[in-house]
Amino acid sequence: MSRTITNELLLDSLKTAVLILNQELVIQYANNAAESMFELSKNQLHNQPLLQFLVNDDLKTERLRHAIEHHESYTEGELQLIFSTGRHCVVDAIISPFDRCDTPALLLELIPIDHQRKLYLDNQHWAHHKAAKELIRGLAHEIKNPLGGIRGAAQLLGKELHDEELKEYTTLIVEQSDRLRNLVDRLLGPNAVPKFRMQNVHRIIEQIRTLISLECGDGVSVERDYDPSIPDMLLDEDMLQQAVLNIARNALQALEGRGNISFVTRIQRQQMIYGTRYPLCVEIKIVDDGPGIAEEIRDTLFYPMISTKSDGSGLGLSIAQSLVEHHQGKIEVESWPGHTVFSILLPINRQESTS
């Protein structure tokens, strides 16, 4: 086996994307991991300018050229690459100049950190979300107990009063107590026992798609892209419908009467959901091309009472998360201007998929 073939086999076995660039930052070599990252074949990458495939300049073109000219190595952490296809990828980059056939060249190593970072953030957000839910649950019960006493006392007082004007005050106390109790019940989230049965996930999503199509105006198109290979699975129809509807209505409101919403389903394999690996999952995506989610609320998006709308309760996504968690699933989100995706991951039991 020649040395060239051995080197190529070693490079192709790496999980790190490796590119060799010439002085004009034109790609001279790409390994298998680079093919996967760029979603292009080696032939499509070869002899093409690197910047042709990237929208942003996080790699800093001038610094790359400076590294070749002055033979300086350096590293960059957590760079966000935006590909011309619209995909995003977060990487650590190692830049190493070298001479290739007596000509200056650049070895560019791109190490994806999305997976490890996502697992860490998922676990962190889940822990924070769980702690917030427990805090709210305890607070809600503390509110409900005296609230019931206030309501009962107001009712008794109202029966004793003969002045209709004074009765209006006790009626107001009862009405406001009921309003607060309803709010507290919503904060506590769904408490019904899930009613699981074998369901076609597309039938459930299609009902939501039809409803959203009726609610939106002519300026919004509602599309679908379903994977027909997804088997029937154990679902609570009402819970899943409510979760998808809450997310879809948020997307519709974000579009403000103009744009696109897509419902997409896919099979995903070997997915981690809150520390447990599931060999087979269904992924439901609700995609919109609205303005994106403000960065300052992205990490707390699923917390109760968090909302960007002046008249919003901030409970829609929190409730959706709770409903999905009843299915041992989770909701993920990625967002930037012009592209927001909420992904619902639901594990498929092997017995379900073969029944």
Short mmCIF file of C-alpha atoms in Angstrom, two decimals:
data_model
loop_
_atom_site.label_atom_id
_atom_site.label_comp_id
_atom_site.label_asym_id
_atom_site.label_seq_id
_atom_site.Cartn_x
_atom_site.Cartn_y
_atom_site.Cartn_z
CA MET A 1 0.00 0.00 0.00
CA SER A 2 1.48 3.35 -1.08
CA ARG A 3 2.13 6.16 1.35
CA THR A 4 -0.38 8.43 -0.46
CA ILE A 5 -3.18 5.87 -0.12
CA THR A 6 -2.32 5.25 3.54
CA ASN A 7 -2.43 9.00 4.33
CA GLU A 8 -5.75 9.39 2.52
CA LEU A 9 -7.27 6.45 4.39
CA LEU A 10 -6.13 7.94 7.70
CA LEU A 11 -7.58 11.36 6.85
CA ASP A 12 -10.86 9.81 5.70
CA SER A 13 -11.18 7.93 8.99
CA LEU A 14 -11.12 11.17 11.00
CA LYS A 15 -14.32 12.71 12.39
CA THR A 16 -12.69 16.13 11.92
CA ALA A 17 -13.31 17.87 8.61
CA VAL A 18 -9.94 18.44 6.92
CA LEU A 19 -9.41 20.84 4.01
CA ILE A 20 -6.22 21.82 2.23
CA LEU A 21 -6.30 25.31 0.70
CA ASN A 22 -3.87 27.01 -1.67
CA GLN A 23 -2.81 30.67 -1.45
CA GLU A 24 -6.05 31.79 -3.13
CA LEU A 25 -8.05 29.81 -0.52
CA VAL A 26 -9.15 27.35 -3.18
CA ILE A 27 -9.84 23.83 -1.91
CA GLN A 28 -7.20 21.32 -3.02
CA TYR A 29 -8.27 18.41 -0.83
CA ALA A 30 -11.23 17.43 1.35
CA ASN A 31 -11.68 14.30 3.48
CA ASN A 32 -14.89 12.34 4.08
CA ALA A 33 -15.80 14.39 7.17
CA ALA A 34 -15.54 17.58 5.09
CA GLU A 35 -17.90 16.03 2.53
CA SER A 36 -20.37 15.36 5.32
CA MET A 37 -20.04 18.84 6.84
CA PHE A 38 -20.46 20.68 3.53
CA GLU A 39 -22.93 18.09 2.17
CA LEU A 40 -20.97 18.05 -1.08
CA SER A 41 -18.77 15.42 -2.74
CA LYS A 42 -14.99 15.77 -2.94
CA ASN A 43 -15.29 16.42 -6.67
CA GLN A 44 -17.75 19.26 -6.02
CA LEU A 45 -15.40 20.79 -3.43
CA HIS A 46 -12.14 20.31 -5.36
CA ASN A 47 -10.72 23.42 -7.05
CA GLN A 48 -13.53 25.61 -5.70
CA PRO A 49 -13.03 28.72 -3.52
CA LEU A 50 -13.84 27.96 0.11
CA LEU A 51 -15.88 31.16 0.47
CA GLN A 52 -18.17 30.04 -2.34
CA PHE A 53 -19.81 27.64 0.09
CA LEU A 54 -20.11 30.03 3.06
CA VAL A 55 -22.39 33.02 3.55
CA ASN A 56 -20.59 34.58 6.51
CA ASP A 57 -16.91 35.28 7.14
CA ASP A 58 -16.44 33.81 10.61
CA LEU A 59 -13.30 32.07 9.31
CA LYS A 60 -11.90 35.57 8.63
CA THR A 61 -10.50 35.50 5.10
CA GLU A 62 -7.80 38.06 5.76
CA ARG A 63 -6.47 36.13 8.73
CA LEU A 64 -6.33 32.92 6.66
CA ARG A 65 -4.29 34.72 4.00
CA HIS A 66 -2.06 36.24 6.68
CA ALA A 67 -1.45 32.76 8.13
CA ILE A 68 -0.26 31.44 4.74
CA GLU A 69 1.96 34.44 4.01
CA HIS A 70 3.58 34.56 7.44
CA HIS A 71 3.48 30.84 8.19
CA GLU A 72 1.54 31.34 11.45
CA SER A 73 -0.67 28.71 13.08
CA TYR A 74 -3.66 29.59 15.24
CA THR A 75 -6.95 28.24 16.57
CA GLU A 76 -10.45 29.70 16.75
CA GLY A 77 -13.21 28.48 19.07
CA GLU A 78 -16.96 28.23 18.51
CA LEU A 79 -17.11 29.65 14.99
CA GLN A 80 -20.55 29.62 13.42
CA LEU A 81 -20.41 28.59 9.78
CA ILE A 82 -23.42 29.54 7.66
CA PHE A 83 -23.49 27.51 4.46
CA SER A 84 -24.97 28.78 1.21
CA THR A 85 -27.77 26.21 1.65
CA GLY A 86 -28.88 27.98 4.85
CA ARG A 87 -27.50 25.37 7.28
CA HIS A 88 -25.60 26.44 10.39
CA CYS A 89 -22.74 24.59 12.05
CA VAL A 90 -20.65 25.49 15.12
CA VAL A 91 -17.01 24.39 14.94
CA ASP A 92 -13.60 24.78 16.53
CA ALA A 93 -11.02 25.59 13.84
CA ILE A 94 -7.30 24.76 13.75
CA ILE A 95 -5.32 26.54 11.02
CA SER A 96 -1.85 25.23 10.15
CA PRO A 97 0.23 26.56 7.24
CA PHE A 98 2.67 24.19 5.49
CA ASP A 99 4.52 23.82 2.21
CA ARG A 100 2.90 21.56 -0.38
CA CYS A 101 5.24 20.71 -3.22
CA ASP A 102 7.28 23.83 -2.32
CA THR A 103 4.12 25.95 -2.56
CA PRO A 104 2.55 27.58 0.53
CA ALA A 105 -0.70 25.91 1.58
CA LEU A 106 -3.06 25.85 4.52
CA LEU A 107 -4.37 22.88 6.51
CA LEU A 108 -7.80 23.71 7.87
CA GLU A 109 -9.29 21.42 10.55
CA LEU A 110 -12.95 22.01 11.42
CA ILE A 111 -14.12 20.14 14.53
CA PRO A 112 -17.91 20.10 14.93
CA ILE A 113 -18.95 20.89 18.48
CA ASP A 114 -22.69 21.02 17.85
CA HIS A 115 -23.37 17.51 19.17
CA GLN A 116 -21.41 17.72 22.42
CA ARG A 117 -22.53 21.31 23.04
CA LYS A 118 -26.14 20.42 22.31
CA LEU A 119 -26.07 17.49 24.75
CA TYR A 120 -24.61 19.70 27.46
CA LEU A 121 -27.11 22.51 26.83
CA ASP A 122 -30.02 20.05 26.61
CA ASN A 123 -29.17 18.57 30.00
CA GLN A 124 -28.60 22.02 31.49
CA HIS A 125 -31.87 23.41 30.13
CA TRP A 126 -33.77 20.33 31.22
CA ALA A 127 -32.41 20.65 34.77
CA HIS A 128 -33.30 24.36 34.87
CA HIS A 129 -36.73 23.72 33.36
CA LYS A 130 -37.41 20.93 35.87
CA ALA A 131 -36.33 23.13 38.79
CA ALA A 132 -38.51 26.00 37.53
CA LYS A 133 -41.50 23.67 37.18
CA GLU A 134 -41.06 22.35 40.71
CA LEU A 135 -40.78 25.90 42.06
CA ILE A 136 -43.92 26.99 40.22
CA ARG A 137 -45.77 23.83 41.27
CA GLY A 138 -45.00 24.51 44.93
CA LEU A 139 -45.89 28.20 44.59
CA ALA A 140 -49.13 27.36 42.75
CA HIS A 141 -50.30 25.07 45.55
CA GLU A 142 -49.47 27.74 48.12
CA ILE A 143 -51.62 30.18 46.15
CA LYS A 144 -54.53 27.79 45.57
CA ASN A 145 -55.09 26.95 49.24
CA PRO A 146 -55.76 30.50 50.54
CA LEU A 147 -57.46 31.39 47.26
CA GLY A 148 -60.10 28.76 47.90
CA GLY A 149 -60.67 30.21 51.37
CA ILE A 150 -61.02 33.76 49.97
CA ARG A 151 -63.51 32.58 47.35
CA GLY A 152 -65.58 30.63 49.89
CA ALA A 153 -65.63 33.53 52.34
CA ALA A 154 -66.74 35.91 49.58
CA GLN A 155 -69.59 33.57 48.61
CA LEU A 156 -70.78 33.29 52.23
CA LEU A 157 -70.56 37.04 52.71
CA GLY A 158 -72.53 37.59 49.50
CA LYS A 159 -75.39 35.45 50.84
CA GLU A 160 -75.54 37.54 54.00
CA LEU A 161 -75.60 40.88 52.21
CA HIS A 162 -78.90 42.43 51.13
CA ASP A 163 -77.43 45.48 49.43
CA GLU A 164 -77.04 44.68 45.71
CA GLU A 165 -74.28 47.25 45.34
CA LEU A 166 -72.23 45.51 48.04
CA LYS A 167 -72.95 42.12 46.46
CA GLU A 168 -71.20 43.37 43.32
CA TYR A 169 -67.96 43.51 45.33
CA THR A 170 -68.28 39.92 46.57
CA THR A 171 -69.14 38.77 43.02
CA LEU A 172 -66.00 40.55 41.79
CA ILE A 173 -63.91 38.76 44.45
CA VAL A 174 -65.31 35.37 43.34
CA GLU A 175 -64.72 36.12 39.64
CA GLN A 176 -61.15 37.28 40.18
CA SER A 177 -60.46 34.28 42.44
CA ASP A 178 -61.69 32.00 39.65
CA ARG A 179 -59.48 33.82 37.14
CA LEU A 180 -56.45 33.36 39.38
CA ARG A 181 -57.30 29.70 39.97
CA ASN A 182 -57.51 29.11 36.20
CA LEU A 183 -54.13 30.79 35.74
CA VAL A 184 -52.61 28.64 38.50
CA ASP A 185 -54.08 25.49 36.91
CA ARG A 186 -52.48 26.46 33.59
CA LEU A 187 -49.15 27.08 35.35
CA LEU A 188 -49.33 23.59 36.83
CA GLY A 189 -49.69 22.23 33.30
CA PRO A 190 -51.69 19.25 32.08
CA ASN A 191 -52.47 16.83 34.89
CA ALA A 192 -54.59 14.32 32.97
CA VAL A 193 -53.30 10.77 32.61
CA PRO A 194 -52.16 10.22 28.99
CA LYS A 195 -54.39 7.92 26.93
CA PHE A 196 -51.94 6.18 24.66
CA ARG A 197 -53.04 4.16 21.66
CA MET A 198 -51.58 3.26 18.29
CA GLN A 199 -51.83 6.32 16.06
CA ASN A 200 -50.67 7.55 12.67
CA VAL A 201 -48.65 10.67 13.49
CA HIS A 202 -49.37 12.18 10.07
CA ARG A 203 -53.13 12.07 10.62
CA ILE A 204 -52.65 14.11 13.82
CA ILE A 205 -50.32 16.64 12.17
CA GLU A 206 -52.54 16.94 9.12
CA GLN A 207 -55.45 18.05 11.32
CA ILE A 208 -53.26 20.84 12.73
CA ARG A 209 -52.01 21.79 9.25
CA THR A 210 -55.60 22.11 8.03
CA LEU A 211 -56.55 24.24 11.04
CA ILE A 212 -53.55 26.57 10.58
CA SER A 213 -54.34 26.84 6.85
CA LEU A 214 -57.83 28.08 7.74
CA GLU A 215 -56.49 30.56 10.32
CA CYS A 216 -53.79 32.14 8.14
CA GLY A 217 -54.43 34.66 5.36
CA ASP A 218 -53.49 34.56 1.70
CA GLY A 219 -49.98 35.81 2.47
CA VAL A 220 -48.99 32.65 4.37
CA SER A 221 -48.44 29.28 2.70
CA VAL A 222 -48.64 26.10 4.78
CA GLU A 223 -46.69 23.16 3.37
CA ARG A 224 -45.99 19.56 4.33
CA ASP A 225 -43.13 17.13 3.80
CA TYR A 226 -43.90 13.78 5.42
CA ASP A 227 -41.80 10.62 5.64
CA PRO A 228 -44.15 7.76 4.66
CA SER A 229 -41.91 5.17 6.32
CA ILE A 230 -42.86 6.33 9.85
CA PRO A 231 -44.87 3.53 11.52
CA ASP A 232 -47.91 3.89 13.74
CA MET A 233 -46.87 4.53 17.34
CA LEU A 234 -48.29 4.89 20.85
CA LEU A 235 -49.50 8.48 21.21
CA ASP A 236 -52.01 10.51 23.15
CA GLU A 237 -53.77 12.24 20.25
CA ASP A 238 -55.12 15.21 22.22
CA MET A 239 -51.79 15.94 23.93
CA LEU A 240 -49.73 15.77 20.74
CA GLN A 241 -52.27 17.87 18.84
CA GLN A 242 -52.16 20.56 21.53
CA ALA A 243 -48.34 20.60 21.58
CA VAL A 244 -48.03 20.93 17.79
CA LEU A 245 -50.84 23.49 17.67
CA ASN A 246 -49.21 25.71 20.32
CA ILE A 247 -45.95 25.77 18.33
CA ALA A 248 -47.66 26.25 14.95
CA ARG A 249 -49.74 29.18 16.22
CA ASN A 250 -46.57 30.84 17.55
CA ALA A 251 -45.02 30.44 14.09
CA LEU A 252 -48.12 31.91 12.45
CA GLN A 253 -48.07 34.93 14.78
CA ALA A 254 -44.35 35.46 14.12
CA LEU A 255 -44.97 35.67 10.36
CA GLU A 256 -47.42 38.57 10.80
CA GLY A 257 -49.42 37.63 7.73
CA ARG A 258 -46.62 36.86 5.25
CA GLY A 259 -44.29 33.88 4.87
CA ASN A 260 -44.16 30.09 4.93
CA ILE A 261 -44.82 27.39 7.51
CA SER A 262 -43.80 23.78 6.86
CA PHE A 263 -44.66 20.59 8.72
CA VAL A 264 -41.88 18.04 8.22
CA THR A 265 -41.50 14.50 9.58
CA ARG A 266 -38.45 12.25 9.52
CA ILE A 267 -37.11 9.10 11.17
CA GLN A 268 -34.04 9.76 13.35
CA ARG A 269 -31.78 7.08 14.79
CA GLN A 270 -29.67 6.90 17.95
CA GLN A 271 -31.04 10.07 19.55
CA MET A 272 -30.25 11.21 23.10
CA ILE A 273 -33.26 12.50 25.03
CA TYR A 274 -32.39 13.80 28.49
CA GLY A 275 -29.60 11.30 29.04
CA THR A 276 -31.34 8.26 27.51
CA ARG A 277 -30.40 6.96 24.07
CA TYR A 278 -33.25 5.81 21.85
CA PRO A 279 -32.45 3.75 18.75
CA LEU A 280 -35.45 5.03 16.80
CA CYS A 281 -37.34 8.34 17.01
CA VAL A 282 -39.83 10.29 14.96
CA GLU A 283 -38.95 13.94 14.43
CA ILE A 284 -41.73 16.45 13.80
CA LYS A 285 -40.49 19.83 12.57
CA ILE A 286 -42.48 23.04 12.43
CA VAL A 287 -40.48 25.41 10.23
CA ASP A 288 -41.14 29.09 9.51
CA ASP A 289 -39.23 31.83 7.70
CA GLY A 290 -40.15 34.59 10.14
CA PRO A 291 -37.84 37.04 11.94
CA GLY A 292 -36.46 34.42 14.35
CA ILE A 293 -36.44 34.25 18.14
CA ALA A 294 -34.78 37.02 20.11
CA GLU A 295 -31.46 35.81 21.47
CA GLU A 296 -32.16 37.15 24.97
CA ILE A 297 -35.09 34.74 25.51
CA ARG A 298 -33.80 31.74 23.55
CA ASP A 299 -32.43 29.92 26.61
CA THR A 300 -35.59 30.49 28.65
CA LEU A 301 -38.09 29.98 25.85
CA PHE A 302 -39.84 27.01 27.47
CA TYR A 303 -40.11 28.58 30.91
CA PRO A 304 -43.62 29.61 32.05
CA MET A 305 -44.54 33.30 31.66
CA ILE A 306 -41.84 33.94 29.02
CA SER A 307 -43.33 35.66 25.97
CA THR A 308 -42.35 38.23 23.34
CA LYS A 309 -46.01 39.19 22.81
CA SER A 310 -47.47 42.05 24.86
CA ASP A 311 -50.71 40.11 25.35
CA GLY A 312 -49.13 36.66 25.61
CA SER A 313 -49.37 34.45 28.69
CA GLY A 314 -46.04 32.76 28.02
CA LEU A 315 -47.57 29.35 28.72
CA GLY A 316 -47.97 27.90 25.20
CA LEU A 317 -44.45 26.51 24.79
CA SER A 318 -44.18 25.48 28.44
CA ILE A 319 -47.39 23.46 28.09
CA ALA A 320 -46.18 22.01 24.76
CA GLN A 321 -42.96 20.86 26.43
CA SER A 322 -44.89 19.19 29.27
CA LEU A 323 -47.21 17.43 26.81
CA VAL A 324 -44.25 16.11 24.80
CA GLU A 325 -42.49 14.99 27.98
CA HIS A 326 -45.50 12.75 28.68
CA HIS A 327 -44.31 10.84 25.58
CA GLN A 328 -40.69 10.69 26.90
CA GLY A 329 -39.86 13.18 24.17
CA LYS A 330 -38.38 16.67 23.98
CA ILE A 331 -38.61 19.85 21.93
CA GLU A 332 -35.54 21.46 20.39
CA VAL A 333 -35.31 24.83 18.68
CA GLU A 334 -32.87 26.50 16.33
CA SER A 335 -33.47 30.01 15.11
CA TRP A 336 -31.92 32.85 13.20
CA PRO A 337 -33.52 35.61 11.10
CA GLY A 338 -35.48 34.00 8.28
CA HIS A 339 -35.38 30.49 9.72
CA THR A 340 -36.90 29.00 12.88
CA VAL A 341 -37.34 25.27 13.47
CA PHE A 342 -39.08 23.65 16.42
CA SER A 343 -38.28 19.91 16.43
CA ILE A 344 -40.35 17.47 18.46
CA LEU A 345 -38.49 14.20 19.08
CA LEU A 346 -40.60 11.23 20.15
CA PRO A 347 -39.07 7.79 20.78
CA ILE A 348 -40.53 4.82 18.91
CA ASN A 349 -40.61 1.59 20.86
CA ARG A 350 -39.24 -1.33 18.83
CA GLN A 351 -42.37 -3.31 19.64
CA GLU A 352 -44.43 -0.44 18.25
CA SER A 353 -42.49 -0.32 15.00
CA THR A 354 -42.82 -4.05 14.38
CA SER A 355 -46.40 -4.53 15.55
#
